[in-house]
Structures are given as structure tokens and as C-alpha cells.
């Protein structure tokens, strides 16, 4: 009786393994996560990379002054941030939720190919078109965020690990976006291809 039960258990185990393992030369594939498209500024809109770089540096200086780890500059998040700054200019809105009703956390997770544990966003709006002084524009953006409790909390949140900054200008306006995420250390999805 005992050997019959053991044989039955072996048969069930073998059947379970055959169902789980792929047949033939197929292997397990990682989930495919859409890669964000390169962000080309819409007509009449410019990306201010120098301002983006300064805002990133100033953010890390503010964090380090509080004893926090610096954020990692993330090219994927930068694309998401630029695309959102562009969208706010193009569709003439200023909100964390776009006119289609898509909130920032959904927008980021839809276009970011990694497991996210924490997510946050800062946005900025001003009336200007060409920076007379790149550093002054970056300082104004940072001063605005640091003088706002909620924005400052995002900038100084110890749970965030990565940052993307997008600054777009056009039609007499500036829009800046900071996308913050805290990545899970346990698992990260890499896009295929």
C-alpha cells in the first residue's frame, strides 16, 4: 500500500513538472515591458537639458545636506518626465492627472520597465520662454519646490532611489516635472530587445 501511494505521488509530481516546464526548445521568457518612446519635443517646444541637469544636481545636494543618499539619474524616468512636461504644454493643463484622467502613478508604471515600490511627482509651471540664465531658472524651480511642504517631502524622501527630470518650454511657458521612484531591490523587469 505504501509503495502504491509513493508511486502515485511520483506520477503526480512528474505530471506537475510536465505542466509547468515548457516543452521543446522554448524557455521561460521575462515579461515584456514597453520601452518609452524617445521623446521628441512637439513643434514649438524645447527641452532644456541643461536646466534638467542642474535641477538633478541641486536635488542631490539638498538630499546630501540632510544626510540622505543621492538619487540615481534614470534615463527612462527622464523620458517619462519630459513627455509629461511636453503634454502639459501641448494640451495646456497643469495637474498631476492628465486630461484623460491618467494619474501620475499609473502614467509612470505604464512606461517604466521596473518594479516600483514608491512613486512621487513634482511639477512646476512658469511664464517664460527662453532662459536668460539657465542657473537662475533651475534655482527658481528648486526654490519653488523646496518652499512647498509636499514638494520638499518628495525631494527629501529617503525611500526614493531614482529620479528623472523633464523641463520643457514653449508658447511663453515652462513646465518642469520630477518623477521619483523607489525601486524594489528584490525584482526588476528588464525590457526585451
PDB file of C-alpha atoms in Angstrom:
ATOM      1  CA  UNK A   1       0.000   0.000   0.000  1.00  0.00           C
ATOM      2  CA  UNK A   2       2.806   2.411   0.928  1.00  0.00           C
ATOM      3  CA  UNK A   3       4.664   1.807  -2.370  1.00  0.00           C
ATOM      4  CA  UNK A   4       1.416   2.354  -4.305  1.00  0.00           C
ATOM      5  CA  UNK A   5       0.978   5.746  -2.576  1.00  0.00           C
ATOM      6  CA  UNK A   6       4.620   6.656  -3.307  1.00  0.00           C
ATOM      7  CA  UNK A   7       4.208   5.674  -6.987  1.00  0.00           C
ATOM      8  CA  UNK A   8       1.034   7.754  -7.196  1.00  0.00           C
ATOM      9  CA  UNK A   9       2.829  10.746  -5.614  1.00  0.00           C
ATOM     10  CA  UNK A  10       5.713  10.372  -8.123  1.00  0.00           C
ATOM     11  CA  UNK A  11       3.247  10.274 -11.008  1.00  0.00           C
ATOM     12  CA  UNK A  12       1.525  13.441  -9.784  1.00  0.00           C
ATOM     13  CA  UNK A  13       4.893  15.178  -9.325  1.00  0.00           C
ATOM     14  CA  UNK A  14       6.040  14.191 -12.844  1.00  0.00           C
ATOM     15  CA  UNK A  15       2.719  15.383 -14.303  1.00  0.00           C
ATOM     16  CA  UNK A  16       3.001  18.671 -12.432  1.00  0.00           C
ATOM     17  CA  UNK A  17       6.563  19.215 -13.680  1.00  0.00           C
ATOM     18  CA  UNK A  18       5.498  18.492 -17.260  1.00  0.00           C
ATOM     19  CA  UNK A  19       2.696  21.049 -16.998  1.00  0.00           C
ATOM     20  CA  UNK A  20       4.992  23.707 -15.517  1.00  0.00           C
ATOM     21  CA  UNK A  21       8.036  23.187 -17.740  1.00  0.00           C
ATOM     22  CA  UNK A  22       7.773  24.331 -21.341  1.00  0.00           C
ATOM     23  CA  UNK A  23       8.152  21.684 -23.999  1.00  0.00           C
ATOM     24  CA  UNK A  24      10.779  21.671 -26.746  1.00  0.00           C
ATOM     25  CA  UNK A  25      13.367  24.408 -27.029  1.00  0.00           C
ATOM     26  CA  UNK A  26      11.160  27.090 -25.527  1.00  0.00           C
ATOM     27  CA  UNK A  27      12.358  28.637 -22.300  1.00  0.00           C
ATOM     28  CA  UNK A  28      10.752  30.883 -19.785  1.00  0.00           C
ATOM     29  CA  UNK A  29      10.543  34.409 -21.113  1.00  0.00           C
ATOM     30  CA  UNK A  30      10.731  37.517 -18.989  1.00  0.00           C
ATOM     31  CA  UNK A  31       7.662  39.703 -19.188  1.00  0.00           C
ATOM     32  CA  UNK A  32       7.922  42.250 -21.962  1.00  0.00           C
ATOM     33  CA  UNK A  33       7.524  45.805 -20.746  1.00  0.00           C
ATOM     34  CA  UNK A  34       7.036  48.555 -23.317  1.00  0.00           C
ATOM     35  CA  UNK A  35      10.046  50.824 -23.585  1.00  0.00           C
ATOM     36  CA  UNK A  36       9.121  54.502 -23.546  1.00  0.00           C
ATOM     37  CA  UNK A  37       9.440  56.048 -26.987  1.00  0.00           C
ATOM     38  CA  UNK A  38      12.192  58.616 -27.386  1.00  0.00           C
ATOM     39  CA  UNK A  39      10.748  61.977 -26.517  1.00  0.00           C
ATOM     40  CA  UNK A  40      10.950  64.470 -29.351  1.00  0.00           C
ATOM     41  CA  UNK A  41       9.687  67.879 -28.389  1.00  0.00           C
ATOM     42  CA  UNK A  42       6.461  68.813 -30.160  1.00  0.00           C
ATOM     43  CA  UNK A  43       6.632  71.731 -32.611  1.00  0.00           C
ATOM     44  CA  UNK A  44       7.293  74.970 -30.767  1.00  0.00           C
ATOM     45  CA  UNK A  45       8.526  73.207 -27.611  1.00  0.00           C
ATOM     46  CA  UNK A  46      12.146  72.886 -26.464  1.00  0.00           C
ATOM     47  CA  UNK A  47      13.694  70.523 -23.928  1.00  0.00           C
ATOM     48  CA  UNK A  48      16.055  72.342 -21.585  1.00  0.00           C
ATOM     49  CA  UNK A  49      18.550  69.598 -20.767  1.00  0.00           C
ATOM     50  CA  UNK A  50      20.956  71.993 -19.052  1.00  0.00           C
ATOM     51  CA  UNK A  51      18.181  73.046 -16.654  1.00  0.00           C
ATOM     52  CA  UNK A  52      17.240  69.378 -16.136  1.00  0.00           C
ATOM     53  CA  UNK A  53      20.850  68.548 -15.257  1.00  0.00           C
ATOM     54  CA  UNK A  54      21.106  71.434 -12.788  1.00  0.00           C
ATOM     55  CA  UNK A  55      17.786  70.527 -11.119  1.00  0.00           C
ATOM     56  CA  UNK A  56      19.024  66.944 -10.762  1.00  0.00           C
ATOM     57  CA  UNK A  57      22.320  68.116  -9.213  1.00  0.00           C
ATOM     58  CA  UNK A  58      20.555  70.567  -6.879  1.00  0.00           C
ATOM     59  CA  UNK A  59      18.140  67.855  -5.775  1.00  0.00           C
ATOM     60  CA  UNK A  60      21.019  65.592  -4.777  1.00  0.00           C
ATOM     61  CA  UNK A  61      22.813  68.432  -2.990  1.00  0.00           C
ATOM     62  CA  UNK A  62      19.641  69.127  -0.973  1.00  0.00           C
ATOM     63  CA  UNK A  63      19.360  65.425  -0.115  1.00  0.00           C
ATOM     64  CA  UNK A  64      23.019  65.109   0.854  1.00  0.00           C
ATOM     65  CA  UNK A  65      22.719  68.189   3.095  1.00  0.00           C
ATOM     66  CA  UNK A  66      20.090  66.229   5.043  1.00  0.00           C
ATOM     67  CA  UNK A  67      22.259  63.091   5.196  1.00  0.00           C
ATOM     68  CA  UNK A  68      20.243  61.245   2.518  1.00  0.00           C
ATOM     69  CA  UNK A  69      21.575  59.068  -0.267  1.00  0.00           C
ATOM     70  CA  UNK A  70      21.777  60.718  -3.686  1.00  0.00           C
ATOM     71  CA  UNK A  71      19.241  59.687  -6.303  1.00  0.00           C
ATOM     72  CA  UNK A  72      20.277  57.795  -9.410  1.00  0.00           C
ATOM     73  CA  UNK A  73      19.724  59.671 -12.668  1.00  0.00           C
ATOM     74  CA  UNK A  74      17.368  57.441 -14.628  1.00  0.00           C
ATOM     75  CA  UNK A  75      17.110  57.906 -18.426  1.00  0.00           C
ATOM     76  CA  UNK A  76      13.773  56.052 -18.578  1.00  0.00           C
ATOM     77  CA  UNK A  77      12.261  58.317 -15.921  1.00  0.00           C
ATOM     78  CA  UNK A  78      13.694  61.348 -17.715  1.00  0.00           C
ATOM     79  CA  UNK A  79      11.774  60.297 -20.838  1.00  0.00           C
ATOM     80  CA  UNK A  80       8.583  59.944 -18.779  1.00  0.00           C
ATOM     81  CA  UNK A  81       9.170  63.359 -17.145  1.00  0.00           C
ATOM     82  CA  UNK A  82       9.871  65.094 -20.472  1.00  0.00           C
ATOM     83  CA  UNK A  83       6.842  63.524 -22.096  1.00  0.00           C
ATOM     84  CA  UNK A  84       4.638  64.784 -19.262  1.00  0.00           C
ATOM     85  CA  UNK A  85       6.107  68.308 -19.343  1.00  0.00           C
ATOM     86  CA  UNK A  86       5.508  68.319 -23.114  1.00  0.00           C
ATOM     87  CA  UNK A  87       1.943  67.059 -22.652  1.00  0.00           C
ATOM     88  CA  UNK A  88       1.144  69.800 -20.123  1.00  0.00           C
ATOM     89  CA  UNK A  89       2.364  72.419 -22.607  1.00  0.00           C
ATOM     90  CA  UNK A  90       0.733  70.860 -25.649  1.00  0.00           C
ATOM     91  CA  UNK A  91      -2.682  70.320 -24.038  1.00  0.00           C
ATOM     92  CA  UNK A  92      -2.477  73.433 -21.843  1.00  0.00           C
ATOM     93  CA  UNK A  93      -3.049  71.934 -18.404  1.00  0.00           C
ATOM     94  CA  UNK A  94      -1.147  71.864 -15.128  1.00  0.00           C
ATOM     95  CA  UNK A  95      -2.045  68.911 -12.929  1.00  0.00           C
ATOM     96  CA  UNK A  96      -0.676  65.562 -11.774  1.00  0.00           C
ATOM     97  CA  UNK A  97      -3.580  63.907 -13.611  1.00  0.00           C
ATOM     98  CA  UNK A  98      -3.741  64.431 -17.370  1.00  0.00           C
ATOM     99  CA  UNK A  99      -6.961  65.414 -19.193  1.00  0.00           C
ATOM    100  CA  UNK A 100      -7.570  61.710 -19.971  1.00  0.00           C
ATOM    101  CA  UNK A 101      -7.811  61.014 -16.223  1.00  0.00           C
ATOM    102  CA  UNK A 102      -4.467  59.202 -16.017  1.00  0.00           C
ATOM    103  CA  UNK A 103      -2.847  59.902 -12.633  1.00  0.00           C
ATOM    104  CA  UNK A 104       0.927  60.165 -12.303  1.00  0.00           C
ATOM    105  CA  UNK A 105       1.438  56.795 -10.600  1.00  0.00           C
ATOM    106  CA  UNK A 106      -0.380  54.990 -13.446  1.00  0.00           C
ATOM    107  CA  UNK A 107       1.426  57.018 -16.108  1.00  0.00           C
ATOM    108  CA  UNK A 108       4.815  56.171 -14.601  1.00  0.00           C
ATOM    109  CA  UNK A 109       4.066  52.470 -14.109  1.00  0.00           C
ATOM    110  CA  UNK A 110       2.730  52.219 -17.690  1.00  0.00           C
ATOM    111  CA  UNK A 111       6.025  53.500 -19.145  1.00  0.00           C
ATOM    112  CA  UNK A 112       8.647  52.332 -16.684  1.00  0.00           C
ATOM    113  CA  UNK A 113      10.079  48.847 -17.027  1.00  0.00           C
ATOM    114  CA  UNK A 114      10.963  48.109 -13.424  1.00  0.00           C
ATOM    115  CA  UNK A 115       9.118  47.069 -10.297  1.00  0.00           C
ATOM    116  CA  UNK A 116       8.296  50.207  -8.353  1.00  0.00           C
ATOM    117  CA  UNK A 117       7.886  50.276  -4.601  1.00  0.00           C
ATOM    118  CA  UNK A 118       7.398  54.032  -4.145  1.00  0.00           C
ATOM    119  CA  UNK A 119       6.439  56.751  -6.613  1.00  0.00           C
ATOM    120  CA  UNK A 120       6.139  60.532  -6.455  1.00  0.00           C
ATOM    121  CA  UNK A 121       5.999  63.533  -8.726  1.00  0.00           C
ATOM    122  CA  UNK A 122       6.729  67.250  -8.551  1.00  0.00           C
ATOM    123  CA  UNK A 123       5.518  69.624 -11.264  1.00  0.00           C
ATOM    124  CA  UNK A 124       6.302  73.281 -11.892  1.00  0.00           C
ATOM    125  CA  UNK A 125       4.820  75.990 -14.101  1.00  0.00           C
ATOM    126  CA  UNK A 126       6.060  79.449 -15.010  1.00  0.00           C
ATOM    127  CA  UNK A 127       5.607  82.074 -17.712  1.00  0.00           C
ATOM    128  CA  UNK A 128       8.855  82.331 -19.688  1.00  0.00           C
ATOM    129  CA  UNK A 129      10.176  81.088 -22.957  1.00  0.00           C
ATOM    130  CA  UNK A 130      13.941  81.395 -23.206  1.00  0.00           C
ATOM    131  CA  UNK A 131      16.134  81.134 -20.160  1.00  0.00           C
ATOM    132  CA  UNK A 132      18.239  84.244 -19.803  1.00  0.00           C
ATOM    133  CA  UNK A 133      20.252  82.448 -17.160  1.00  0.00           C
ATOM    134  CA  UNK A 134      19.989  78.655 -17.038  1.00  0.00           C
ATOM    135  CA  UNK A 135      21.163  78.511 -13.412  1.00  0.00           C
ATOM    136  CA  UNK A 136      18.556  81.091 -12.317  1.00  0.00           C
ATOM    137  CA  UNK A 137      15.765  79.080 -13.939  1.00  0.00           C
ATOM    138  CA  UNK A 138      16.939  75.871 -12.213  1.00  0.00           C
ATOM    139  CA  UNK A 139      17.261  77.721  -8.881  1.00  0.00           C
ATOM    140  CA  UNK A 140      13.743  79.159  -9.239  1.00  0.00           C
ATOM    141  CA  UNK A 141      12.320  75.686  -9.899  1.00  0.00           C
ATOM    142  CA  UNK A 142      14.155  74.238  -6.895  1.00  0.00           C
ATOM    143  CA  UNK A 143      13.270  77.171  -4.611  1.00  0.00           C
ATOM    144  CA  UNK A 144       9.604  76.771  -5.517  1.00  0.00           C
ATOM    145  CA  UNK A 145       9.671  73.067  -4.667  1.00  0.00           C
ATOM    146  CA  UNK A 146      11.772  73.430  -1.507  1.00  0.00           C
ATOM    147  CA  UNK A 147       9.405  76.137  -0.199  1.00  0.00           C
ATOM    148  CA  UNK A 148       6.410  73.819  -0.598  1.00  0.00           C
ATOM    149  CA  UNK A 149       5.947  71.207   2.138  1.00  0.00           C
ATOM    150  CA  UNK A 150       4.675  68.408  -0.152  1.00  0.00           C
ATOM    151  CA  UNK A 151       7.240  69.025  -2.885  1.00  0.00           C
ATOM    152  CA  UNK A 152      10.064  69.226  -0.339  1.00  0.00           C
ATOM    153  CA  UNK A 153       8.897  65.925   1.188  1.00  0.00           C
ATOM    154  CA  UNK A 154       9.212  64.286  -2.241  1.00  0.00           C
ATOM    155  CA  UNK A 155      12.682  65.739  -2.751  1.00  0.00           C
ATOM    156  CA  UNK A 156      13.847  64.524   0.658  1.00  0.00           C
ATOM    157  CA  UNK A 157      12.035  61.188   0.859  1.00  0.00           C
ATOM    158  CA  UNK A 158      14.602  58.513   1.841  1.00  0.00           C
ATOM    159  CA  UNK A 159      12.566  55.785   0.112  1.00  0.00           C
ATOM    160  CA  UNK A 160      13.209  57.190  -3.365  1.00  0.00           C
ATOM    161  CA  UNK A 161      16.178  55.773  -5.264  1.00  0.00           C
ATOM    162  CA  UNK A 162      15.823  57.077  -8.845  1.00  0.00           C
ATOM    163  CA  UNK A 163      14.901  60.400 -10.446  1.00  0.00           C
ATOM    164  CA  UNK A 164      14.005  61.678 -13.881  1.00  0.00           C
ATOM    165  CA  UNK A 165      13.713  65.398 -14.625  1.00  0.00           C
ATOM    166  CA  UNK A 166      11.997  66.889 -17.672  1.00  0.00           C
ATOM    167  CA  UNK A 167      11.924  70.621 -18.399  1.00  0.00           C
ATOM    168  CA  UNK A 168      10.072  71.851 -21.485  1.00  0.00           C
ATOM    169  CA  UNK A 169       9.434  75.377 -22.724  1.00  0.00           C
ATOM    170  CA  UNK A 170       7.236  76.836 -25.411  1.00  0.00           C
ATOM    171  CA  UNK A 171       4.290  79.135 -26.028  1.00  0.00           C
ATOM    172  CA  UNK A 172       5.653  81.511 -23.380  1.00  0.00           C
ATOM    173  CA  UNK A 173       5.527  78.861 -20.640  1.00  0.00           C
ATOM    174  CA  UNK A 174       7.799  76.452 -18.806  1.00  0.00           C
ATOM    175  CA  UNK A 175       6.736  73.095 -17.413  1.00  0.00           C
ATOM    176  CA  UNK A 176       9.064  71.016 -15.252  1.00  0.00           C
ATOM    177  CA  UNK A 177       8.444  67.521 -13.941  1.00  0.00           C
ATOM    178  CA  UNK A 178      10.367  65.410 -11.457  1.00  0.00           C
ATOM    179  CA  UNK A 179       9.500  61.686 -11.416  1.00  0.00           C
ATOM    180  CA  UNK A 180      10.674  59.910  -8.264  1.00  0.00           C
ATOM    181  CA  UNK A 181      10.606  56.178  -7.737  1.00  0.00           C
ATOM    182  CA  UNK A 182      11.839  53.751  -5.154  1.00  0.00           C
ATOM    183  CA  UNK A 183      12.785  50.513  -6.863  1.00  0.00           C
ATOM    184  CA  UNK A 184      12.282  47.165  -5.261  1.00  0.00           C
ATOM    185  CA  UNK A 185      15.624  45.515  -4.670  1.00  0.00           C
ATOM    186  CA  UNK A 186      14.034  42.062  -4.939  1.00  0.00           C
ATOM    187  CA  UNK A 187      12.922  42.176  -8.562  1.00  0.00           C
ATOM    188  CA  UNK A 188      13.370  44.312 -11.638  1.00  0.00           C
ATOM    189  CA  UNK A 189      11.763  43.760 -15.033  1.00  0.00           C
ATOM    190  CA  UNK A 190      14.080  44.474 -17.925  1.00  0.00           C
ATOM    191  CA  UNK A 191      12.540  45.248 -21.313  1.00  0.00           C
ATOM    192  CA  UNK A 192      13.290  42.720 -24.048  1.00  0.00           C
ATOM    193  CA  UNK A 193      15.153  43.641 -27.208  1.00  0.00           C
TER     194      UNK A 193
END
